[in-house]
Coordinates of C-alpha atoms in Angstrom, one line a residue:
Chain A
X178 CA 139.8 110.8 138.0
X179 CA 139.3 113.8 139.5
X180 CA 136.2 116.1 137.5
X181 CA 136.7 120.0 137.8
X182 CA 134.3 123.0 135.4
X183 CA 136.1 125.9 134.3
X184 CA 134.6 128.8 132.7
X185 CA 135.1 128.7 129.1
X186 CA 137.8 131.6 129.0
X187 CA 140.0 129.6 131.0
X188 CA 141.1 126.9 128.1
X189 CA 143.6 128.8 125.6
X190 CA 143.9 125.6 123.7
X191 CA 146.5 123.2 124.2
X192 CA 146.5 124.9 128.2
X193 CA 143.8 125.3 130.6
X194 CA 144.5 127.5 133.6
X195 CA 143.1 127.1 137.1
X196 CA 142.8 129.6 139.7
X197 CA 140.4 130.2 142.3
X198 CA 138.7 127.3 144.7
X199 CA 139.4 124.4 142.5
X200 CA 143.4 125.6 142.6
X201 CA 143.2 125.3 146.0
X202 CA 141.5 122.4 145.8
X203 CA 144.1 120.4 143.3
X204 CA 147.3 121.7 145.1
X205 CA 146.2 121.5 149.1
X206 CA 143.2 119.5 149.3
X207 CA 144.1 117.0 146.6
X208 CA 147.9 117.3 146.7
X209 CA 148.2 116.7 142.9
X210 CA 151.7 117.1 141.1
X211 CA 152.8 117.5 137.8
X212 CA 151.8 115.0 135.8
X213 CA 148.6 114.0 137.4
X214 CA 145.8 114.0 135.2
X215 CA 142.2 115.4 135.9
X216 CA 139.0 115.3 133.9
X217 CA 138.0 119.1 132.6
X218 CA 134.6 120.2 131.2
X219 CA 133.7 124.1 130.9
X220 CA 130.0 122.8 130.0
X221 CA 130.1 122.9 126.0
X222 CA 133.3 120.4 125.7
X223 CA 135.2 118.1 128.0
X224 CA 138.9 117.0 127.9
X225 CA 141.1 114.7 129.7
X226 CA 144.5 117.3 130.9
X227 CA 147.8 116.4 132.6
X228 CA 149.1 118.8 135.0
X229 CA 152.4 121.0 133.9
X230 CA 152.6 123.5 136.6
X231 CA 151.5 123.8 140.2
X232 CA 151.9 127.7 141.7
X233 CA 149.9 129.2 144.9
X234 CA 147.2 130.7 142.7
X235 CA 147.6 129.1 139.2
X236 CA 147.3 125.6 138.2
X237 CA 148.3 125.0 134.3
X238 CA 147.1 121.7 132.4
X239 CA 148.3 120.5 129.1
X240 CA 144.8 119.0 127.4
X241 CA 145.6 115.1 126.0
X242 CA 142.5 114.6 124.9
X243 CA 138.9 115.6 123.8
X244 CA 136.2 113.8 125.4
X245 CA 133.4 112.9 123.1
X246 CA 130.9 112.0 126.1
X247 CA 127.0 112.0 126.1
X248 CA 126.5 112.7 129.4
X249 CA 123.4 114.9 129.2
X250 CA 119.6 114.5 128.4
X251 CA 118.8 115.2 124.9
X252 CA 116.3 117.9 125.9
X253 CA 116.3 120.3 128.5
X254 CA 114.6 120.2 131.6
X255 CA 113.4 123.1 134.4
X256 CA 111.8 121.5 137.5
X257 CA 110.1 124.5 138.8
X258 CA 109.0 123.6 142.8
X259 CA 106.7 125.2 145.3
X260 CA 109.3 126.6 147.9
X261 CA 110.0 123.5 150.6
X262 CA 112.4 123.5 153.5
X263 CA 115.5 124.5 152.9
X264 CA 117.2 121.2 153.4
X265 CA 114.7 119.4 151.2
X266 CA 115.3 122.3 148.4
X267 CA 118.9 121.4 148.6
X268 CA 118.5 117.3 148.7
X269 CA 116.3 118.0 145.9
X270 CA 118.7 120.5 143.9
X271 CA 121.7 117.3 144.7
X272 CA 119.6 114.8 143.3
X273 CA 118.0 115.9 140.2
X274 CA 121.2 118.0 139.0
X275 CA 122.7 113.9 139.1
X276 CA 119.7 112.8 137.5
X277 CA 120.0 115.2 134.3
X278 CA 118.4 118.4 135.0
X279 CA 118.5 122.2 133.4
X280 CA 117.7 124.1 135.8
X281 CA 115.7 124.1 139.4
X282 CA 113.5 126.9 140.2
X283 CA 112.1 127.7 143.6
X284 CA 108.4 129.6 142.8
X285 CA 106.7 131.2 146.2
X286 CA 103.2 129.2 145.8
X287 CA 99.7 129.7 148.2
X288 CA 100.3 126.5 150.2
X289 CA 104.1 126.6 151.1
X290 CA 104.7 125.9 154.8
X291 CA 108.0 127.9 154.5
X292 CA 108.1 131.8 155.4
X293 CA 109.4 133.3 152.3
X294 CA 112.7 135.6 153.0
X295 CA 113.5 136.4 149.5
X296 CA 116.9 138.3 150.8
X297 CA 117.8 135.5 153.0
X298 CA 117.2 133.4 149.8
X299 CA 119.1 135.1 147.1
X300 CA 122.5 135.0 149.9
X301 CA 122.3 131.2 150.0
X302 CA 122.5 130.9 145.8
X303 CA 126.2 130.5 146.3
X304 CA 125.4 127.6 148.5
X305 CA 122.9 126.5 146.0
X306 CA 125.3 126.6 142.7
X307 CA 128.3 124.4 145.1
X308 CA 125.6 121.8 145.6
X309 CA 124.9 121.8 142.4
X310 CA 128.3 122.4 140.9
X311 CA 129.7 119.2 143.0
X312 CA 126.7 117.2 141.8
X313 CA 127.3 117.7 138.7
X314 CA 131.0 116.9 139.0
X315 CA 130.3 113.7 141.1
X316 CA 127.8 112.3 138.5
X317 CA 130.2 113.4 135.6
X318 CA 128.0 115.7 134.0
X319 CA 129.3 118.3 131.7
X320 CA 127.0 120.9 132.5
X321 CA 126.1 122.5 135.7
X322 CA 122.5 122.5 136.9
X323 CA 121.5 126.3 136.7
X324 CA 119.7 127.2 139.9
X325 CA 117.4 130.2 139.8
X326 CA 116.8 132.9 142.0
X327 CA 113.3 132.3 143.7
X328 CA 110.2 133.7 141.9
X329 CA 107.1 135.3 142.5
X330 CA 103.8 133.2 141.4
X331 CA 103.4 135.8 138.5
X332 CA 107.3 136.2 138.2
X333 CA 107.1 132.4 137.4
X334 CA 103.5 132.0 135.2
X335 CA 105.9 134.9 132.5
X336 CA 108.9 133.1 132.7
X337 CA 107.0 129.7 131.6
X338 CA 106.6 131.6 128.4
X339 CA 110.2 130.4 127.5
X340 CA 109.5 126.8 127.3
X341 CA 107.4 124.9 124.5
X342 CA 106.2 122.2 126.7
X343 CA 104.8 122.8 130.0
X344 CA 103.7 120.2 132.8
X345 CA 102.6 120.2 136.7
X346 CA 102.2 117.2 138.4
X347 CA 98.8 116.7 139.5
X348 CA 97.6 113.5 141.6
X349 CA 93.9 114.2 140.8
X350 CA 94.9 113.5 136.9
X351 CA 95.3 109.8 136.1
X352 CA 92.2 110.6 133.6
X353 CA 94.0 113.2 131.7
X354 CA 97.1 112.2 128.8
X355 CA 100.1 110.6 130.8
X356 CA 103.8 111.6 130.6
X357 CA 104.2 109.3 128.1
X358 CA 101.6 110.3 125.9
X359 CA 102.6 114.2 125.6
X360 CA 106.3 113.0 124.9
X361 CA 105.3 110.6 122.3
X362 CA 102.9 113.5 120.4
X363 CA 105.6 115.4 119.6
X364 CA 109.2 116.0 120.2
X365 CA 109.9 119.0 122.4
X366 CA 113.6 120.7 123.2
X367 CA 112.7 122.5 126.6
X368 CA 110.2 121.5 129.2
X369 CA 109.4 122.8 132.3
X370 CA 107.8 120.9 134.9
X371 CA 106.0 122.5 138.3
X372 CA 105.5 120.4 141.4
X373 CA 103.8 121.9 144.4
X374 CA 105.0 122.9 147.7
X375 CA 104.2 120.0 150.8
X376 CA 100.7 121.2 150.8
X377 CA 100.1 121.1 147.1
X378 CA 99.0 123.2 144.1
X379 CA 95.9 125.0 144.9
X380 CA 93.0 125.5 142.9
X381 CA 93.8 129.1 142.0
X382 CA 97.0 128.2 141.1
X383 CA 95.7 125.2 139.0
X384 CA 93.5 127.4 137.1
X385 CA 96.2 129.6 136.4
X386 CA 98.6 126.9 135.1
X387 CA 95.4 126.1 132.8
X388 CA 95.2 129.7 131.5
X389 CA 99.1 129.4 130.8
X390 CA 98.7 126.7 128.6
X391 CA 100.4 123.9 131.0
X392 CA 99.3 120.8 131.1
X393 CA 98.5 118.4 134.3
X394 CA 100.6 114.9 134.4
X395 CA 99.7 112.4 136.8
X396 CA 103.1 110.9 138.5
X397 CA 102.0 106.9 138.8
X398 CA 99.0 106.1 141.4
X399 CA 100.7 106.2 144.6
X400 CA 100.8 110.0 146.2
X401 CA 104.4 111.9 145.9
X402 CA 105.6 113.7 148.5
X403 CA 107.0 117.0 147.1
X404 CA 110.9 115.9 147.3
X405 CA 110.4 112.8 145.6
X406 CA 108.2 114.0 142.6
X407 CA 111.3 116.1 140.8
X408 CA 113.2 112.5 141.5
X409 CA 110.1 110.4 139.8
X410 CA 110.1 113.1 136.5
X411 CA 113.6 112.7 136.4
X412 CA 114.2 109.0 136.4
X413 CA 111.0 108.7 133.9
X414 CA 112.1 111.0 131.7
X415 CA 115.9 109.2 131.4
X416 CA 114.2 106.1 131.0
X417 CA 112.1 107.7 128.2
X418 CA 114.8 109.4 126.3
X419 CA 117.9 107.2 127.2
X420 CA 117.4 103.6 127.7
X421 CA 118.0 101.8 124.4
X422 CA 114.5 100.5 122.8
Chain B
X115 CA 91.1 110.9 155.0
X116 CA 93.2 109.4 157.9
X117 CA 94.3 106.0 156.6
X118 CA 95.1 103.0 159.0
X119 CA 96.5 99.3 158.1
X120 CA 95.0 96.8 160.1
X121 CA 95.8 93.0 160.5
X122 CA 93.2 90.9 158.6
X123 CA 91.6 89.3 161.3
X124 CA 90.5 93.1 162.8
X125 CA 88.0 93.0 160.0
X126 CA 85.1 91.3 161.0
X127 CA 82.2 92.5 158.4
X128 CA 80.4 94.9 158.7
X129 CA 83.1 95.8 161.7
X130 CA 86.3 96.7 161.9
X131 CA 87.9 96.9 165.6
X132 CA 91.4 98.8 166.7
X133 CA 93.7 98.3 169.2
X134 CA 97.2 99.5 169.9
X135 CA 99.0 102.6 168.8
X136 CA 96.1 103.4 166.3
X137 CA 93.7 103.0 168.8
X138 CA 95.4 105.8 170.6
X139 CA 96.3 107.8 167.3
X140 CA 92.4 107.6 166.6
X141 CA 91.3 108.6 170.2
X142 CA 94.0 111.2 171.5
X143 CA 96.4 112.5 168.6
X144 CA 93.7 112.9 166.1
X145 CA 90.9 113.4 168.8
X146 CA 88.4 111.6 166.1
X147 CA 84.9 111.5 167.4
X148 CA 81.9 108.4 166.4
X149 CA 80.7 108.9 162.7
X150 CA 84.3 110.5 161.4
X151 CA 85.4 108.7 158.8
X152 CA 89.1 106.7 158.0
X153 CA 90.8 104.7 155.7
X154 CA 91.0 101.3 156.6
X155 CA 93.5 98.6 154.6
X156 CA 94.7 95.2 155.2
X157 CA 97.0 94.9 152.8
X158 CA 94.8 93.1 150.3
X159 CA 91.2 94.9 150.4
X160 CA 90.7 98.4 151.5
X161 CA 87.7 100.1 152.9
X162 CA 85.7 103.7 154.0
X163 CA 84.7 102.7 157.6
X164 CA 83.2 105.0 159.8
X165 CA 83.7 105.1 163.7
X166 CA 80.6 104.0 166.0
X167 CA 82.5 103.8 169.1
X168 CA 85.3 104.8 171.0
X169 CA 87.1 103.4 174.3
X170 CA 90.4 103.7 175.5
X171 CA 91.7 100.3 174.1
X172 CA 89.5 100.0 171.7
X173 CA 88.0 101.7 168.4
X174 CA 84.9 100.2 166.6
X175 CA 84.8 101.3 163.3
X176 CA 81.8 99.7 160.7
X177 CA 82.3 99.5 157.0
X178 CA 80.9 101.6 154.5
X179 CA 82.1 101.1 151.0
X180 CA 84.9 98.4 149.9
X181 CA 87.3 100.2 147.5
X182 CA 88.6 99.4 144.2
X183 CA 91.9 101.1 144.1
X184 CA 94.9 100.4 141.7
X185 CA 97.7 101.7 144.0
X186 CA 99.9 99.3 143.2
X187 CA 102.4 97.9 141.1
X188 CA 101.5 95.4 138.5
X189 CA 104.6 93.1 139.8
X190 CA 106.5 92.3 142.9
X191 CA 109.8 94.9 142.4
X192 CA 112.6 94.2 145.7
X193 CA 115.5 96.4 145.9
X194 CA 118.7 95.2 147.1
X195 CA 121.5 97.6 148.2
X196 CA 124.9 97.1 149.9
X197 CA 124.6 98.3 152.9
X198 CA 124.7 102.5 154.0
X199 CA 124.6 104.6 156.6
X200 CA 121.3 104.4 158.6
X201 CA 120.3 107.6 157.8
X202 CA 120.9 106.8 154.0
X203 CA 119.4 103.5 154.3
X204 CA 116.1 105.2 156.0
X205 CA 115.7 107.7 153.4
X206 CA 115.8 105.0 150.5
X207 CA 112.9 102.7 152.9
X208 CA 110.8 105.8 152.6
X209 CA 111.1 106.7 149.2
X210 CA 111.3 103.8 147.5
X211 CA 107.9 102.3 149.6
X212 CA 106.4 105.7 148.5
X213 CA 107.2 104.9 144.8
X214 CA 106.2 101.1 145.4
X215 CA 108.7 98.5 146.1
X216 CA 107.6 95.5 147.7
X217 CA 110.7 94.7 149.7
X218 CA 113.9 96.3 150.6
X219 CA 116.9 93.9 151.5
X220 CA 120.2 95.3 153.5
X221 CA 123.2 93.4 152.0
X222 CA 126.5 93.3 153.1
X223 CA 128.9 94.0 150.5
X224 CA 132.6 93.7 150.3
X225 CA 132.9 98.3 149.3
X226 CA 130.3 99.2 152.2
X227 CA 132.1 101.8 154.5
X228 CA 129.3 101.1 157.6
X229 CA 130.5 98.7 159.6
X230 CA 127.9 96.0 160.2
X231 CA 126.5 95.4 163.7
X232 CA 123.7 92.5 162.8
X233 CA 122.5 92.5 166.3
X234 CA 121.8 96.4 166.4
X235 CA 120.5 96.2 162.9
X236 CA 118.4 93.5 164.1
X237 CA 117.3 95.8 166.9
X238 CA 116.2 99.1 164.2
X239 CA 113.9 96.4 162.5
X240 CA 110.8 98.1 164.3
X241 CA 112.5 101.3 163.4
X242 CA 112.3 100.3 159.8
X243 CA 109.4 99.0 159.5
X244 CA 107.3 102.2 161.2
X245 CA 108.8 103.7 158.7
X246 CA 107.4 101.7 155.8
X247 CA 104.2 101.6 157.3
X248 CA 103.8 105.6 157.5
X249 CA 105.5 106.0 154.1
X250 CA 103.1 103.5 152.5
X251 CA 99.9 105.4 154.7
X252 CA 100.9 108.8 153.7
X253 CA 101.3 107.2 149.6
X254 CA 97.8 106.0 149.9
X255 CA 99.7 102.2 149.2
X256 CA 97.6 99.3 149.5
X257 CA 100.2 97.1 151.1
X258 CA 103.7 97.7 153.3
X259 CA 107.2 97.4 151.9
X260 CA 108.6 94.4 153.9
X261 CA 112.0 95.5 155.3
X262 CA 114.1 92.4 155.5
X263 CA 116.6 91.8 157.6
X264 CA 120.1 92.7 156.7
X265 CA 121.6 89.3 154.7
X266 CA 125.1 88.2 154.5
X267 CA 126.1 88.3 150.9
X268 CA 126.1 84.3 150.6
X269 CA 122.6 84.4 152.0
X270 CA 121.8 86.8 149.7
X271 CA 122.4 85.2 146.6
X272 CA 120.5 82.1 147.9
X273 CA 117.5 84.0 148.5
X274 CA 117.7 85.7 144.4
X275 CA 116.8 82.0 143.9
X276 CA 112.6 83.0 144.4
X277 CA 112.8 85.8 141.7
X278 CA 111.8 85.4 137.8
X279 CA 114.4 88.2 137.1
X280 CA 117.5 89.1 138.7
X281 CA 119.0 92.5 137.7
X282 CA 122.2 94.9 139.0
X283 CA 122.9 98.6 138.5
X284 CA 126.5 98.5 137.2
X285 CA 127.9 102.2 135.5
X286 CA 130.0 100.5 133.5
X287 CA 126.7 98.6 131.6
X288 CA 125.7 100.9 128.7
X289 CA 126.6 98.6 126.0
X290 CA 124.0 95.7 127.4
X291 CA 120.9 95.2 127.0
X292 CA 118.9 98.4 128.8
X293 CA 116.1 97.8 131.4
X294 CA 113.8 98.5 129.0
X295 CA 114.9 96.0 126.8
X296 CA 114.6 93.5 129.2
X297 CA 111.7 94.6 130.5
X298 CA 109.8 94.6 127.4
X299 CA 111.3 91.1 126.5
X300 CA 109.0 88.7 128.9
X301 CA 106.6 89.5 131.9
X302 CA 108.4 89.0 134.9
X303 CA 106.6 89.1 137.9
X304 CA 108.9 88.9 140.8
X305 CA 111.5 91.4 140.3
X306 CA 114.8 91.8 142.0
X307 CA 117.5 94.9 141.6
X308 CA 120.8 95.3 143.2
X309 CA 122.3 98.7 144.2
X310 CA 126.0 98.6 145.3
X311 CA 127.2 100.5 148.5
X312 CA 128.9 103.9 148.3
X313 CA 132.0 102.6 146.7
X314 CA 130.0 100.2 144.7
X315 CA 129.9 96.7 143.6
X316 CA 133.1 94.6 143.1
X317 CA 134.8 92.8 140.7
X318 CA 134.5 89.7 142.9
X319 CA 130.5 90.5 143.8
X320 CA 130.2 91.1 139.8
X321 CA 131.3 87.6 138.9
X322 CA 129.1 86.0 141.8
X323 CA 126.2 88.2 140.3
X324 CA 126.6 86.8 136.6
X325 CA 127.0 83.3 137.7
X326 CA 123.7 83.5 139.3
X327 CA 122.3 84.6 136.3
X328 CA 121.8 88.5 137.4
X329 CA 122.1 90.8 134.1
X330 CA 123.6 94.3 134.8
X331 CA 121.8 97.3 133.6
X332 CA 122.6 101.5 132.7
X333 CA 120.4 103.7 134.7
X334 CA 121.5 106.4 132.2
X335 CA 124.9 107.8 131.5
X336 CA 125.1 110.0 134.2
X337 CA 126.8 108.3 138.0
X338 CA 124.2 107.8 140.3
X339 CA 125.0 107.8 144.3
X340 CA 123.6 104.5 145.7
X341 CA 120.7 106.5 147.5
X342 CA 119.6 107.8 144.2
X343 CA 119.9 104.7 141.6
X344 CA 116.9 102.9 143.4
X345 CA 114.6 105.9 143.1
X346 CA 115.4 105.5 139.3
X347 CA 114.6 101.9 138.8
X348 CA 111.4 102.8 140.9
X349 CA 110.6 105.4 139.0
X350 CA 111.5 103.8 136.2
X351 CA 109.2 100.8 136.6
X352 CA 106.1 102.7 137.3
X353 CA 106.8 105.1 134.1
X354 CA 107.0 102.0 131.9
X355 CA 104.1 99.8 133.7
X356 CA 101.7 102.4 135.2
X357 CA 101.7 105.5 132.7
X358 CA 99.2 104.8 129.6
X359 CA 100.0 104.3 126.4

């Protein structure tokens, strides 16, 4: 069944309204009719709808049913990454929004090989939030992966102050507590997690995450390239809250 | 440090000789000079050698400290998908050798949408397994993923004979036992998972799956794309094996 968001102001219980992209997208792209049904979630609540109603600009849906679903991780989860490439930034924004995460954000580190254009950045967001948006909807989430605007190292080391758990992933720190260990202390609501850029974290930048109170995490013993880490912290932290014991 | 697998009979100790491609990576891409040092592994001991001569078809290296790494899985893990698009299918040999798989088997499955050309997929074998070989170098990996060659579905389920535990990713699983209950069960040692194609694994491929004694598993609630559910169970398996306690 077909999977569409809508903001929350557009369900005026027992009728949901469509306009916009995704009207377009049920009445030319899809060629739906009355009658067809389609899976709605405006990120808090998810229903199953029937259409009633088909016009140029307005789709109308009668709701049939409330969907009690756990789709999404029981804590949330910010994957904060030195800037990459912008086709890895976007494979990586696909994959973890389908793996469970909060929110991505892109942080402008020392040892980035990518020229930062913070203008040129903050026009692609739109592309950003689709690829998130129809990742989401493809792995039947019910919310949408929030991607930030790109931050500034010291932009980034305030913002951390929001979370009560905060990681980097560090391969010189198999000695230090794993993954599993700082889950198991203590149960935390909203973690962020910083992976470096291709070149890695530098020591400066190290010693600032120490001032800030986060602490290192070593990802396994084999060394992560900076796209697959996010995947790695992902999967592990499913696995960790998810899979029955 | 530059690393290098070499076949075992190179290693004559205390020397270790070159030929080939890495001979000329050593001598004209990396423009190493006598008394640099590499990496040198032969997929069962690994070593610090340092050069002591170099000619055009041939590098001299001698040996100066065996290591004692534990880069690798504790257990043989082979990940089985229905067959993708090359590009697809290269990413996943990459990733999945980076997060320590010891073999990756092309299936063909009855919902692929590639068609399959065995003789040209015969032909990117060398393709593949360069790819393996610089994934598992650039993961500091003891040993290379072993790309097999693509198998016809019969074939396939012949060759699940040689595993202790047999496993599919199947969405519609959650109320089975999880991988972690399995996993935590017995110690298998020879691990096999299979990952449908884009439009995933039959009702036909299921039933020949349970009567040889496969058991499906939930890789979370969310609907992972066939690229992404093997970086999960990688992940996965390193989280619950490698991370301490």
């Amino acid at each position: 069944m077909q999977r569409y968001f809508v903001e929350r102001d557009a369900i005026k219980e027992p009728f949901i309204y469509i306009t916009g992209d995704d009207c377009h997208h049920i009445s030319l792209v899809m060629r739906m009719k009355p009658n067809d049904k389609v899976y709605i979630s405006d990120q808090t609540r998810s229903f199953i709808a029937s259409i009633t109603d088909i016009k140029k600009e307005l789709v109308t849906l009668e709701i049939i049913e409330e969907l009690q679903e756990e789709k999404e991780l029981p804590f949330n989860v910010s994957i904060a990454q030195g800037l990459v490439r912008r086709e890895k930034m976007e494979e990586v924004i696909d994959y973890i929004t389908e793996l469970g995460a909060t929110s991505y954000i892109p942080v402008v580190m020392s040892r980035s090989i990518v020229k930062v254009n913070l203008e040129q950045m903050e026009k692609k967001s739109t592309r950003y939030a689709k690829i998130a948006k129809e990742a989401a909807e493809q792995s039947h989430r019910l919310k949408i992966m929030d991607v930030k605007n790109v931050m500034t190292w010291k932009n980034f080391l305030n913002h951390a102050k929001d979370y009560d758990l905060c990681l980097y992933a560090y391969e010189a720190s198999p000695k230090d507590d794993s993954l599993k260990q700082i889950l198991r202390t203590k149960k935390y609501t909203n973690i962020l997690v910083v992976v470096g850029p291709e070149g890695g974290i530098s020591d400066k930048e190290v010693e600032d995450l120490k001032k800030n109170n986060f602490l290192p995490i070593s990802l396994g013993p084999r060394i992560l390239r900076t796209q697959v880490a996010p995947l790695y912290v992902m999967s592990a932290l499913s696995y960790e809250w998810e899979a029955k014991e």
